[in-house]
CSV table of C-alpha atoms in Angstrom, one decimal:
chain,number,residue,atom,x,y,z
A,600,UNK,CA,46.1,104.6,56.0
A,601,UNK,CA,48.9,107.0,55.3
A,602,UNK,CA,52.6,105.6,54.3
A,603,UNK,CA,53.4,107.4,57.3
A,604,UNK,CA,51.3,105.0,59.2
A,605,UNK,CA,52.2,102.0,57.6
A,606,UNK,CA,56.0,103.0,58.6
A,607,UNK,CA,55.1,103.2,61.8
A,608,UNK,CA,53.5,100.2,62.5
A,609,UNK,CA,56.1,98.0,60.3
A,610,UNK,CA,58.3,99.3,62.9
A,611,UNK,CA,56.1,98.7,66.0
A,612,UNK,CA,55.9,95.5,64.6
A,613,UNK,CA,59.6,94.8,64.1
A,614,UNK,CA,60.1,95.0,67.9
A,615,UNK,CA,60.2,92.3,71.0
A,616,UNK,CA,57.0,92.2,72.7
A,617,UNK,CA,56.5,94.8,75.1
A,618,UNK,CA,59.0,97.5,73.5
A,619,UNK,CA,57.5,100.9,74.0
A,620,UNK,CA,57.2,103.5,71.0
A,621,UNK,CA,57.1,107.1,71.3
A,622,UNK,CA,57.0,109.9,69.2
A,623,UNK,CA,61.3,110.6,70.1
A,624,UNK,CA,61.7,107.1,68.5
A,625,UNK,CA,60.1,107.7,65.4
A,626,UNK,CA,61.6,111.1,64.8
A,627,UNK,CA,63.5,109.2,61.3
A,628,UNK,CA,59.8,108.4,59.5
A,629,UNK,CA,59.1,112.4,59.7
A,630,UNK,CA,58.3,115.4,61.5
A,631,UNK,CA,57.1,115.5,64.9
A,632,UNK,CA,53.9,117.0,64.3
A,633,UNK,CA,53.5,114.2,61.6
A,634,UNK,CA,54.3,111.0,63.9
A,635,UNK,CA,52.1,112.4,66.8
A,636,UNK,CA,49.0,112.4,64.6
A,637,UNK,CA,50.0,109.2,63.1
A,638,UNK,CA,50.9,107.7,66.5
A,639,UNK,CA,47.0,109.0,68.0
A,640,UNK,CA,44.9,108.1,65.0
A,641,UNK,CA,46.5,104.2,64.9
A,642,UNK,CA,45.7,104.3,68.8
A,643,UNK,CA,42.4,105.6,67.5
A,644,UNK,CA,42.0,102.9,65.2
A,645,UNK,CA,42.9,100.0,67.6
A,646,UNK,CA,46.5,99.5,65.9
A,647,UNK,CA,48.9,100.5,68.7
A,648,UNK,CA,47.9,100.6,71.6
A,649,UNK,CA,48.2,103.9,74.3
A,650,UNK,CA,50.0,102.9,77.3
A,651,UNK,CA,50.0,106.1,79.0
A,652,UNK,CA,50.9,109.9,77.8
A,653,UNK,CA,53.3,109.6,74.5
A,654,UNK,CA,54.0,105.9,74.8
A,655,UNK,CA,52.2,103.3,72.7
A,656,UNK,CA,52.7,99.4,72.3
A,657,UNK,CA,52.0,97.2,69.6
A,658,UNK,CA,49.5,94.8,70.1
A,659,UNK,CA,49.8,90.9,70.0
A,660,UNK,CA,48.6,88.9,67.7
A,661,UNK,CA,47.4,85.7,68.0
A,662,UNK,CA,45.4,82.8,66.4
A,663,UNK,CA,42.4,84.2,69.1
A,664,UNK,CA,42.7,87.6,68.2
A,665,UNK,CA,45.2,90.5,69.6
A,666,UNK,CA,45.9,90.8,72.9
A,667,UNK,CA,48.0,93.7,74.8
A,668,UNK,CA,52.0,92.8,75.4
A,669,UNK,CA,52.6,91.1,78.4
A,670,UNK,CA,52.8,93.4,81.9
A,671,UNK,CA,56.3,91.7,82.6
A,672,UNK,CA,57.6,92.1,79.3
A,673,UNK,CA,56.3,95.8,79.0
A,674,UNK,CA,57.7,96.5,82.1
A,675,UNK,CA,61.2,95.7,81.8
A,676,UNK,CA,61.0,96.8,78.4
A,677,UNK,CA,60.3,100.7,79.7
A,678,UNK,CA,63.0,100.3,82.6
A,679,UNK,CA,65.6,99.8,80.3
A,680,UNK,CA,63.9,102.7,78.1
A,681,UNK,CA,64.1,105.2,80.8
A,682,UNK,CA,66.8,104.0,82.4
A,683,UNK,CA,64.9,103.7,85.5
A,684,UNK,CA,64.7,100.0,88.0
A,685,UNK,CA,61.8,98.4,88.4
A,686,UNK,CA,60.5,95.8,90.6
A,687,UNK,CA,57.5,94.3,91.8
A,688,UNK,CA,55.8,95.3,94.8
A,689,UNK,CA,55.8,94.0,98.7
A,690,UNK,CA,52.8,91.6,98.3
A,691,UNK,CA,54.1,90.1,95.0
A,692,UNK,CA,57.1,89.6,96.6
A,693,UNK,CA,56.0,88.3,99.9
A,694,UNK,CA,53.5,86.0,97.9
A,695,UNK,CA,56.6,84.8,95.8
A,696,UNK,CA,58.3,84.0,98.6
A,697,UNK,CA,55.8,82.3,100.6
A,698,UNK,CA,55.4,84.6,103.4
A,699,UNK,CA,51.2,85.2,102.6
A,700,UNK,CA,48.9,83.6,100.7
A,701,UNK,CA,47.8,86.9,99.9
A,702,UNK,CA,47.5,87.5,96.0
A,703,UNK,CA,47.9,91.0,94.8
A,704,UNK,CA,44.8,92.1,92.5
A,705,UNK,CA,46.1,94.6,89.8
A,706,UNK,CA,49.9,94.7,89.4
A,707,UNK,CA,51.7,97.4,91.0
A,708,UNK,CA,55.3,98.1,90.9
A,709,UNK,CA,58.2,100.1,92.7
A,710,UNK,CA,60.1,102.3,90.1
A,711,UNK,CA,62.6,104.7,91.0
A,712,UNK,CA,61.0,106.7,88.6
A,713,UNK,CA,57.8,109.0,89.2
A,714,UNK,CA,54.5,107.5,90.2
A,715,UNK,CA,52.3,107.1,86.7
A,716,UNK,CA,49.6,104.1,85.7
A,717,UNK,CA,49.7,102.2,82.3
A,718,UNK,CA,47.0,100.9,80.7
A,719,UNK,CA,47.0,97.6,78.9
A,720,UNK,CA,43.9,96.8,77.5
A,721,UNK,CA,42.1,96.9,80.0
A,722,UNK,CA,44.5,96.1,82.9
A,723,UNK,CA,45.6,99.2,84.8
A,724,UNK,CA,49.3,98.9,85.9
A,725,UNK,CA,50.9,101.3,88.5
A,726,UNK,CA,53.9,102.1,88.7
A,727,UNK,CA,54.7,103.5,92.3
A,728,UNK,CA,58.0,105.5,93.4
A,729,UNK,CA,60.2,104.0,96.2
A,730,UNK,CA,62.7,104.5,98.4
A,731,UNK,CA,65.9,103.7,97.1
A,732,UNK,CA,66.6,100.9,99.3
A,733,UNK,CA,63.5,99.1,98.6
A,734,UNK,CA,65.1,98.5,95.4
A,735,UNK,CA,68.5,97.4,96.6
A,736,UNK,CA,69.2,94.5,94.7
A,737,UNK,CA,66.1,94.8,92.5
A,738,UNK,CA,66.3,91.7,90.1
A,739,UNK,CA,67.6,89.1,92.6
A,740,UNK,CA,66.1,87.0,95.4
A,741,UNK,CA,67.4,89.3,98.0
A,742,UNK,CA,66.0,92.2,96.6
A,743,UNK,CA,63.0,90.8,96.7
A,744,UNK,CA,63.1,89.7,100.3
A,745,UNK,CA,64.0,93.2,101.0
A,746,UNK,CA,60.6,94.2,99.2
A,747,UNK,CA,58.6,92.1,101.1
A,748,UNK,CA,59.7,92.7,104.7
A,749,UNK,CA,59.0,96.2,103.7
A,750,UNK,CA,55.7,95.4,102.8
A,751,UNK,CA,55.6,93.2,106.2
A,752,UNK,CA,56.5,95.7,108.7
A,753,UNK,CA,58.5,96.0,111.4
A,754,UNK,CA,55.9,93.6,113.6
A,755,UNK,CA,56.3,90.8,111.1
A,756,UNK,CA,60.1,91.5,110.0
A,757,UNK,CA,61.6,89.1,112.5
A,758,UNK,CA,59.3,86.1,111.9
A,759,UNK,CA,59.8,86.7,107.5
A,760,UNK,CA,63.2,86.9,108.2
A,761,UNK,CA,63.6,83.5,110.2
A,762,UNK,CA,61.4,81.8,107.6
A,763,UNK,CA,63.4,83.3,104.8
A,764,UNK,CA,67.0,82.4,106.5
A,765,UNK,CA,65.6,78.6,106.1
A,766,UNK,CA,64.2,79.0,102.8
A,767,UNK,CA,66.6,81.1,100.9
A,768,UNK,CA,70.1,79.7,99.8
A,769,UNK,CA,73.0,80.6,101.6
A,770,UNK,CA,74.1,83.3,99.3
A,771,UNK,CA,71.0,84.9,98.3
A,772,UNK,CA,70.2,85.0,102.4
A,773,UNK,CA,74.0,86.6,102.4
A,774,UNK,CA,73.2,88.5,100.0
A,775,UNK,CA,70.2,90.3,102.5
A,776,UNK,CA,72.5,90.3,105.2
A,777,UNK,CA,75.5,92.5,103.2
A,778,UNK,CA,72.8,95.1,102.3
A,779,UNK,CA,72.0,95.5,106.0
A,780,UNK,CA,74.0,98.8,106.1
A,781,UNK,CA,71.6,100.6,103.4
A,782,UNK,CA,68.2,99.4,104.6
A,783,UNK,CA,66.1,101.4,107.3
A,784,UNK,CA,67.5,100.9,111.1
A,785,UNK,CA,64.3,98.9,112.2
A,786,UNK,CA,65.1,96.1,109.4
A,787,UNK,CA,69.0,96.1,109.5
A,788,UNK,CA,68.2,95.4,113.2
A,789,UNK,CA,65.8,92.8,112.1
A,790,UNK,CA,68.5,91.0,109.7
A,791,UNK,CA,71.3,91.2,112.0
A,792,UNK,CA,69.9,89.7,114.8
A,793,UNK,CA,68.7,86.7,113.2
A,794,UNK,CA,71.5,86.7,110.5
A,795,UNK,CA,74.0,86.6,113.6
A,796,UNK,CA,71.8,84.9,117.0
């Protein structure tokens, strides 16, 4: 293995779990050209692993072996790369909640980014592109409710939304209520009327 490649992977190594490397982020060990080759033949090699085009993750290791980084630690890790928000999907969100029993198969998430899969191991994970106001209020409870009576529809919004209003606390439920004004007319309908009688 070159010193190239060794410099590499000491730094792969040095970061949390999940952390996404690219060529761009490397540009301080040498020359583009240089870390690309490096970057395909460790991937090659079964050292880093190739998340999708130009990004690669260290693997984890463990007393059973290595396994890929985690899907929720590799996803937040390449939101705050890109600068992008990223939140799980209507039916984990609905599922969270308790509004199906319906488990989601493969993990699929709403970005505000473009549509793209990543592959760990040998889990495929999508990242999907969404509206902007599916991801109002991304990281908290709200948010999520907002996800999930998305993923309901307007036949089933009125129904979540009661459940929810008994479920939720107060201010998380609040929370749904004050982003009324930037969801779609058929759910801001939905939340007022049961948010106000």
């Amino acid at each position: 293995m070159t010193q190239l490649s060794e410099r590499i992977l000491a730094h792969a190594a040095g970061l949390p779990e999940g952390t996404p490397v690219s060529a761009k982020s490397l540009l301080h060990l040498g020359n583009r050209a240089a870390v690309d080759q490096a970057l395909s033949r460790l991937a090659a090699r079964g050292r880093l692993i190739r998340a999708s085009r130009g990004i690669y993750l260290h693997p984890v290791a463990s007393r059973f072996g290595t396994r890929p980084p985690s899907v929720e630690q590799t996803v937040r890790a390449v939101a705050a790369r890109n600068g992008e928000i990223i939140a799980s999907n209507g039916a984990a969100a609905a599922n969270a909640l308790g509004l199906t029993t319906q488990v989601p198969v493969r993990p699929v998430y709403l970005t505000s980014g473009r549509s793209r899969n990543m592959q760990l191991g040998k889990q495929v994970v999508e990242l999907r592109h969404a509206p902007r106001w599916q991801l109002v209020l991304a990281d908290r409870p709200a948010g999520e409710a907002v996800r999930a009576l998305a993923w309901l529809g307007p036949e089933k919004a009125e129904a979540a939304l009661k459940t929810l209003k008994r479920k939720m606390p107060p201010g998380a439920f609040g929370e749904l209520v004050a982003a009324a004004p930037q969801l779609p007319t058929w759910l801001a309908q939905h939340v007022g009327k049961v948010a106000h009688g």
